[in-house]
Amino acid sequence: MSDLKRVLLLSGMLLAASSCQDASEPEPTQHKVVGPAGADVTQRPQIPPSRGDVVLEGCCSFAPGDHAVEELFGDFRGWKVSGDSFELVFSYGASLEPAPDLPGSSRTSIDRVTVRSTALKPGTGEIPVLTAVLDASSLDGLEVVDPRLTVFGQCESESGCADARVVLDSLRF
């Protein structure tokens, strides 16, 4: 056998051996979970909801009162509450995106969950008005990325802003 044939044969065998070796090594996998987060991620709401409350499984509940309520579908669990001159959108899920900035926000604790909120003002358009990051449990050994509630709101009048605040104040975790 000529030297060239030996080199080609040896190179082919090494290439085949290295590709088999690479195939047996596990590829790094993504260990983060995003998207809708339910009771398998957090054990909430811990406070039993009252009759007529809307429940975001794994998160919280709130009382919409006599206002129109619509379930939203997508990457997050969501509900829209609409009144005469206000609208609130409750969005709950896990995300790689940072929590929205709430200028002038205050921090409070509701049922041992830290909540950041800011006041709604008439005519400002839809803005994030509340955010809360919940502690996640592990999901089959995977890391759930920041399950959180974000509420977006807008109101057209002082009375609409007051009605929205009543709904927001009913939030329980």
C-alpha positions as protocol buffer text, in pm:
chain_id: "A"
residue {
  index: 1
  type: MET
  ca { x: 0 y: 0 z: 0 }
}
residue {
  index: 2
  type: SER
  ca { x: 140 y: 339 z: -89 }
}
residue {
  index: 3
  type: ASP
  ca { x: 212 y: 601 z: 174 }
}
residue {
  index: 4
  type: LEU
  ca { x: -61 y: 827 z: 33 }
}
residue {
  index: 5
  type: LYS
  ca { x: -321 y: 550 z: 65 }
}
residue {
  index: 6
  type: ARG
  ca { x: -209 y: 479 z: 423 }
}
residue {
  index: 7
  type: VAL
  ca { x: -237 y: 849 z: 517 }
}
residue {
  index: 8
  type: LEU
  ca { x: -583 y: 875 z: 358 }
}
residue {
  index: 9
  type: LEU
  ca { x: -697 y: 551 z: 527 }
}
residue {
  index: 10
  type: LEU
  ca { x: -559 y: 658 z: 863 }
}
residue {
  index: 11
  type: SER
  ca { x: -715 y: 1007 z: 827 }
}
residue {
  index: 12
  type: GLY
  ca { x: -1051 y: 854 z: 742 }
}
residue {
  index: 13
  type: MET
  ca { x: -1037 y: 622 z: 1043 }
}
residue {
  index: 14
  type: LEU
  ca { x: -944 y: 909 z: 1277 }
}
residue {
  index: 15
  type: LEU
  ca { x: -1222 y: 1125 z: 1135 }
}
residue {
  index: 16
  type: ALA
  ca { x: -1475 y: 845 z: 1181 }
}
residue {
  index: 17
  type: ALA
  ca { x: -1353 y: 775 z: 1533 }
}
residue {
  index: 18
  type: SER
  ca { x: -1367 y: 1140 z: 1632 }
}
residue {
  index: 19
  type: SER
  ca { x: -1717 y: 1186 z: 1492 }
}
residue {
  index: 20
  type: CYS
  ca { x: -1838 y: 878 z: 1683 }
}
residue {
  index: 21
  type: GLN
  ca { x: -1676 y: 1013 z: 1995 }
}
residue {
  index: 22
  type: ASP
  ca { x: -1845 y: 1353 z: 1947 }
}
residue {
  index: 23
  type: ALA
  ca { x: -2184 y: 1188 z: 1893 }
}
residue {
  index: 24
  type: SER
  ca { x: -2161 y: 1004 z: 2225 }
}
residue {
  index: 25
  type: GLU
  ca { x: -2095 y: 1324 z: 2423 }
}
residue {
  index: 26
  type: PRO
  ca { x: -2419 y: 1492 z: 2530 }
}
residue {
  index: 27
  type: GLU
  ca { x: -2477 y: 1831 z: 2381 }
}
residue {
  index: 28
  type: PRO
  ca { x: -2535 y: 2113 z: 2628 }
}
residue {
  index: 29
  type: THR
  ca { x: -2908 y: 2157 z: 2682 }
}
residue {
  index: 30
  type: GLN
  ca { x: -3111 y: 2457 z: 2780 }
}
residue {
  index: 31
  type: HIS
  ca { x: -3225 y: 2426 z: 3141 }
}
residue {
  index: 32
  type: LYS
  ca { x: -3447 y: 2734 z: 3157 }
}
residue {
  index: 33
  type: VAL
  ca { x: -3823 y: 2735 z: 3119 }
}
residue {
  index: 34
  type: VAL
  ca { x: -4021 y: 3038 z: 3003 }
}
residue {
  index: 35
  type: GLY
  ca { x: -4383 y: 3097 z: 2910 }
}
residue {
  index: 36
  type: PRO
  ca { x: -4705 y: 3027 z: 3099 }
}
residue {
  index: 37
  type: ALA
  ca { x: -4636 y: 2939 z: 3459 }
}
residue {
  index: 38
  type: GLY
  ca { x: -4900 y: 2755 z: 3657 }
}
residue {
  index: 39
  type: ALA
  ca { x: -4936 y: 2568 z: 3984 }
}
residue {
  index: 40
  type: ASP
  ca { x: -4653 y: 2335 z: 3877 }
}
residue {
  index: 41
  type: VAL
  ca { x: -4418 y: 2635 z: 3907 }
}
residue {
  index: 42
  type: THR
  ca { x: -4552 y: 2824 z: 4211 }
}
residue {
  index: 43
  type: GLN
  ca { x: -4793 y: 2711 z: 4476 }
}
residue {
  index: 44
  type: ARG
  ca { x: -5019 y: 3013 z: 4454 }
}
residue {
  index: 45
  type: PRO
  ca { x: -5262 y: 3161 z: 4515 }
}
residue {
  index: 46
  type: GLN
  ca { x: -5222 y: 3069 z: 4881 }
}
residue {
  index: 47
  type: ILE
  ca { x: -5510 y: 3292 z: 4988 }
}
residue {
  index: 48
  type: PRO
  ca { x: -5838 y: 3128 z: 4884 }
}
residue {
  index: 49
  type: PRO
  ca { x: -6022 y: 3341 z: 4628 }
}
residue {
  index: 50
  type: SER
  ca { x: -6359 y: 3487 z: 4710 }
}
residue {
  index: 51
  type: ARG
  ca { x: -6667 y: 3407 z: 4507 }
}
residue {
  index: 52
  type: GLY
  ca { x: -6651 y: 3589 z: 4173 }
}
residue {
  index: 53
  type: ASP
  ca { x: -6273 y: 3640 z: 4183 }
}
residue {
  index: 54
  type: VAL
  ca { x: -6063 y: 3574 z: 3874 }
}
residue {
  index: 55
  type: VAL
  ca { x: -5783 y: 3324 z: 3945 }
}
residue {
  index: 56
  type: LEU
  ca { x: -5451 y: 3318 z: 3760 }
}
residue {
  index: 57
  type: GLU
  ca { x: -5337 y: 2964 z: 3844 }
}
residue {
  index: 58
  type: GLY
  ca { x: -4993 y: 2961 z: 4002 }
}
residue {
  index: 59
  type: CYS
  ca { x: -5014 y: 3335 z: 4075 }
}
residue {
  index: 60
  type: CYS
  ca { x: -5295 y: 3520 z: 4231 }
}
residue {
  index: 61
  type: SER
  ca { x: -5659 y: 3624 z: 4227 }
}
residue {
  index: 62
  type: PHE
  ca { x: -5840 y: 3955 z: 4198 }
}
residue {
  index: 63
  type: ALA
  ca { x: -6198 y: 4081 z: 4216 }
}
residue {
  index: 64
  type: PRO
  ca { x: -6312 y: 4240 z: 3888 }
}
residue {
  index: 65
  type: GLY
  ca { x: -6636 y: 4366 z: 4042 }
}
residue {
  index: 66
  type: ASP
  ca { x: -6907 y: 4439 z: 3784 }
}
residue {
  index: 67
  type: HIS
  ca { x: -6654 y: 4514 z: 3510 }
}
residue {
  index: 68
  type: ALA
  ca { x: -6619 y: 4313 z: 3189 }
}
residue {
  index: 69
  type: VAL
  ca { x: -6360 y: 4034 z: 3204 }
}
residue {
  index: 70
  type: GLU
  ca { x: -6197 y: 3858 z: 2909 }
}
residue {
  index: 71
  type: GLU
  ca { x: -5940 y: 3577 z: 2917 }
}
residue {
  index: 72
  type: LEU
  ca { x: -5639 y: 3637 z: 2693 }
}
residue {
  index: 73
  type: PHE
  ca { x: -5437 y: 3362 z: 2527 }
}
residue {
  index: 74
  type: GLY
  ca { x: -5070 y: 3359 z: 2429 }
}
residue {
  index: 75
  type: ASP
  ca { x: -4726 y: 3308 z: 2584 }
}
residue {
  index: 76
  type: PHE
  ca { x: -4864 y: 3426 z: 2919 }
}
residue {
  index: 77
  type: ARG
  ca { x: -5177 y: 3364 z: 3117 }
}
residue {
  index: 78
  type: GLY
  ca { x: -5378 y: 3679 z: 3097 }
}
residue {
  index: 79
  type: TRP
  ca { x: -5704 y: 3853 z: 3176 }
}
residue {
  index: 80
  type: LYS
  ca { x: -5836 y: 4188 z: 3065 }
}
residue {
  index: 81
  type: VAL
  ca { x: -6070 y: 4389 z: 3287 }
}
residue {
  index: 82
  type: SER
  ca { x: -6258 y: 4675 z: 3120 }
}
residue {
  index: 83
  type: GLY
  ca { x: -6462 y: 4944 z: 3288 }
}
residue {
  index: 84
  type: ASP
  ca { x: -6638 y: 5258 z: 3162 }
}
residue {
  index: 85
  type: SER
  ca { x: -6313 y: 5453 z: 3137 }
}
residue {
  index: 86
  type: PHE
  ca { x: -6033 y: 5212 z: 3229 }
}
residue {
  index: 87
  type: GLU
  ca { x: -5868 y: 4891 z: 3118 }
}
residue {
  index: 88
  type: LEU
  ca { x: -5633 y: 4660 z: 3308 }
}
residue {
  index: 89
  type: VAL
  ca { x: -5444 y: 4363 z: 3161 }
}
residue {
  index: 90
  type: PHE
  ca { x: -5313 y: 4106 z: 3409 }
}
residue {
  index: 91
  type: SER
  ca { x: -5030 y: 3905 z: 3252 }
}
residue {
  index: 92
  type: TYR
  ca { x: -4865 y: 3614 z: 3434 }
}
residue {
  index: 93
  type: GLY
  ca { x: -4580 y: 3396 z: 3311 }
}
residue {
  index: 94
  type: ALA
  ca { x: -4206 y: 3331 z: 3311 }
}
residue {
  index: 95
  type: SER
  ca { x: -3984 y: 3546 z: 3094 }
}
residue {
  index: 96
  type: LEU
  ca { x: -3624 y: 3619 z: 3000 }
}
residue {
  index: 97
  type: GLU
  ca { x: -3725 y: 3983 z: 2956 }
}
residue {
  index: 98
  type: PRO
  ca { x: -3647 y: 4213 z: 3249 }
}
residue {
  index: 99
  type: ALA
  ca { x: -3939 y: 4332 z: 3459 }
}
residue {
  index: 100
  type: PRO
  ca { x: -4078 y: 4657 z: 3320 }
}
residue {
  index: 101
  type: ASP
  ca { x: -3951 y: 4980 z: 3469 }
}
residue {
  index: 102
  type: LEU
  ca { x: -4211 y: 5152 z: 3685 }
}
residue {
  index: 103
  type: PRO
  ca { x: -4098 y: 5513 z: 3730 }
}
residue {
  index: 104
  type: GLY
  ca { x: -4194 y: 5656 z: 4067 }
}
residue {
  index: 105
  type: SER
  ca { x: -4303 y: 5314 z: 4191 }
}
residue {
  index: 106
  type: SER
  ca { x: -4343 y: 5211 z: 4551 }
}
residue {
  index: 107
  type: ARG
  ca { x: -4277 y: 4869 z: 4703 }
}
residue {
  index: 108
  type: THR
  ca { x: -4530 y: 4694 z: 4921 }
}
residue {
  index: 109
  type: SER
  ca { x: -4591 y: 4339 z: 5035 }
}
residue {
  index: 110
  type: ILE
  ca { x: -4912 y: 4154 z: 4958 }
}
residue {
  index: 111
  type: ASP
  ca { x: -4940 y: 3810 z: 5115 }
}
residue {
  index: 112
  type: ARG
  ca { x: -4559 y: 3793 z: 5149 }
}
residue {
  index: 113
  type: VAL
  ca { x: -4499 y: 3883 z: 4782 }
}
residue {
  index: 114
  type: THR
  ca { x: -4310 y: 4204 z: 4706 }
}
residue {
  index: 115
  type: VAL
  ca { x: -4510 y: 4418 z: 4467 }
}
residue {
  index: 116
  type: ARG
  ca { x: -4392 y: 4728 z: 4282 }
}
residue {
  index: 117
  type: SER
  ca { x: -4669 y: 4960 z: 4171 }
}
residue {
  index: 118
  type: THR
  ca { x: -4722 y: 5306 z: 4032 }
}
residue {
  index: 119
  type: ALA
  ca { x: -5032 y: 5524 z: 4015 }
}
residue {
  index: 120
  type: LEU
  ca { x: -5253 y: 5543 z: 3708 }
}
residue {
  index: 121
  type: LYS
  ca { x: -5322 y: 5890 z: 3575 }
}
residue {
  index: 122
  type: PRO
  ca { x: -5589 y: 5985 z: 3323 }
}
residue {
  index: 123
  type: GLY
  ca { x: -5481 y: 6001 z: 2960 }
}
residue {
  index: 124
  type: THR
  ca { x: -5131 y: 5851 z: 2993 }
}
residue {
  index: 125
  type: GLY
  ca { x: -5202 y: 5557 z: 2765 }
}
residue {
  index: 126
  type: GLU
  ca { x: -5134 y: 5195 z: 2854 }
}
residue {
  index: 127
  type: ILE
  ca { x: -4844 y: 5164 z: 3099 }
}
residue {
  index: 128
  type: PRO
  ca { x: -4719 y: 4894 z: 3336 }
}
residue {
  index: 129
  type: VAL
  ca { x: -4872 y: 4977 z: 3673 }
}
residue {
  index: 130
  type: LEU
  ca { x: -4780 y: 4675 z: 3885 }
}
residue {
  index: 131
  type: THR
  ca { x: -4523 y: 4397 z: 3882 }
}
residue {
  index: 132
  type: ALA
  ca { x: -4447 y: 4113 z: 4123 }
}
residue {
  index: 133
  type: VAL
  ca { x: -4187 y: 3836 z: 4089 }
}
residue {
  index: 134
  type: LEU
  ca { x: -4291 y: 3508 z: 4248 }
}
residue {
  index: 135
  type: ASP
  ca { x: -4060 y: 3242 z: 4388 }
}
residue {
  index: 136
  type: ALA
  ca { x: -4052 y: 2943 z: 4156 }
}
residue {
  index: 137
  type: SER
  ca { x: -4019 y: 2580 z: 4246 }
}
residue {
  index: 138
  type: SER
  ca { x: -3823 y: 2352 z: 4020 }
}
residue {
  index: 139
  type: LEU
  ca { x: -4007 y: 2199 z: 3726 }
}
residue {
  index: 140
  type: ASP
  ca { x: -3868 y: 1849 z: 3664 }
}
residue {
  index: 141
  type: GLY
  ca { x: -3520 y: 1978 z: 3750 }
}
residue {
  index: 142
  type: LEU
  ca { x: -3545 y: 2274 z: 3514 }
}
residue {
  index: 143
  type: GLU
  ca { x: -3505 y: 2635 z: 3621 }
}
residue {
  index: 144
  type: VAL
  ca { x: -3817 y: 2842 z: 3572 }
}
residue {
  index: 145
  type: VAL
  ca { x: -3721 y: 3196 z: 3475 }
}
residue {
  index: 146
  type: ASP
  ca { x: -3876 y: 3464 z: 3699 }
}
residue {
  index: 147
  type: PRO
  ca { x: -4245 y: 3379 z: 3702 }
}
residue {
  index: 148
  type: ARG
  ca { x: -4406 y: 3717 z: 3746 }
}
residue {
  index: 149
  type: LEU
  ca { x: -4724 y: 3912 z: 3731 }
}
residue {
  index: 150
  type: THR
  ca { x: -4730 y: 4235 z: 3533 }
}
residue {
  index: 151
  type: VAL
  ca { x: -5041 y: 4450 z: 3515 }
}
residue {
  index: 152
  type: PHE
  ca { x: -5075 y: 4706 z: 3238 }
}
residue {
  index: 153
  type: GLY
  ca { x: -5337 y: 4976 z: 3274 }
}
residue {
  index: 154
  type: GLN
  ca { x: -5487 y: 5290 z: 3134 }
}
residue {
  index: 155
  type: CYS
  ca { x: -5769 y: 5519 z: 3235 }
}
residue {
  index: 156
  type: GLU
  ca { x: -5944 y: 5816 z: 3080 }
}
residue {
  index: 157
  type: SER
  ca { x: -6082 y: 5991 z: 3387 }
}
residue {
  index: 158
  type: GLU
  ca { x: -6026 y: 6024 z: 3762 }
}
residue {
  index: 159
  type: SER
  ca { x: -6327 y: 5798 z: 3827 }
}
residue {
  index: 160
  type: GLY
  ca { x: -6189 y: 5538 z: 3582 }
}
residue {
  index: 161
  type: CYS
  ca { x: -5851 y: 5548 z: 3757 }
}
residue {
  index: 162
  type: ALA
  ca { x: -6029 y: 5504 z: 4093 }
}
residue {
  index: 163
  type: ASP
  ca { x: -6225 y: 5204 z: 3960 }
}
residue {
  index: 164
  type: ALA
  ca { x: -5901 y: 5049 z: 3830 }
}
residue {
  index: 165
  type: ARG
  ca { x: -5738 y: 5104 z: 4171 }
}
residue {
  index: 166
  type: VAL
  ca { x: -6023 y: 4916 z: 4343 }
}
residue {
  index: 167
  type: VAL
  ca { x: -5957 y: 4615 z: 4116 }
}
residue {
  index: 168
  type: LEU
  ca { x: -5580 y: 4638 z: 4175 }
}
residue {
  index: 169
  type: ASP
  ca { x: -5630 y: 4667 z: 4551 }
}
residue {
  index: 170
  type: SER
  ca { x: -5823 y: 4337 z: 4550 }
}
residue {
  index: 171
  type: LEU
  ca { x: -5512 y: 4147 z: 4434 }
}
residue {
  index: 172
  type: ARG
  ca { x: -5426 y: 3849 z: 4656 }
}
residue {
  index: 173
  type: PHE
  ca { x: -5143 y: 3600 z: 4629 }
}
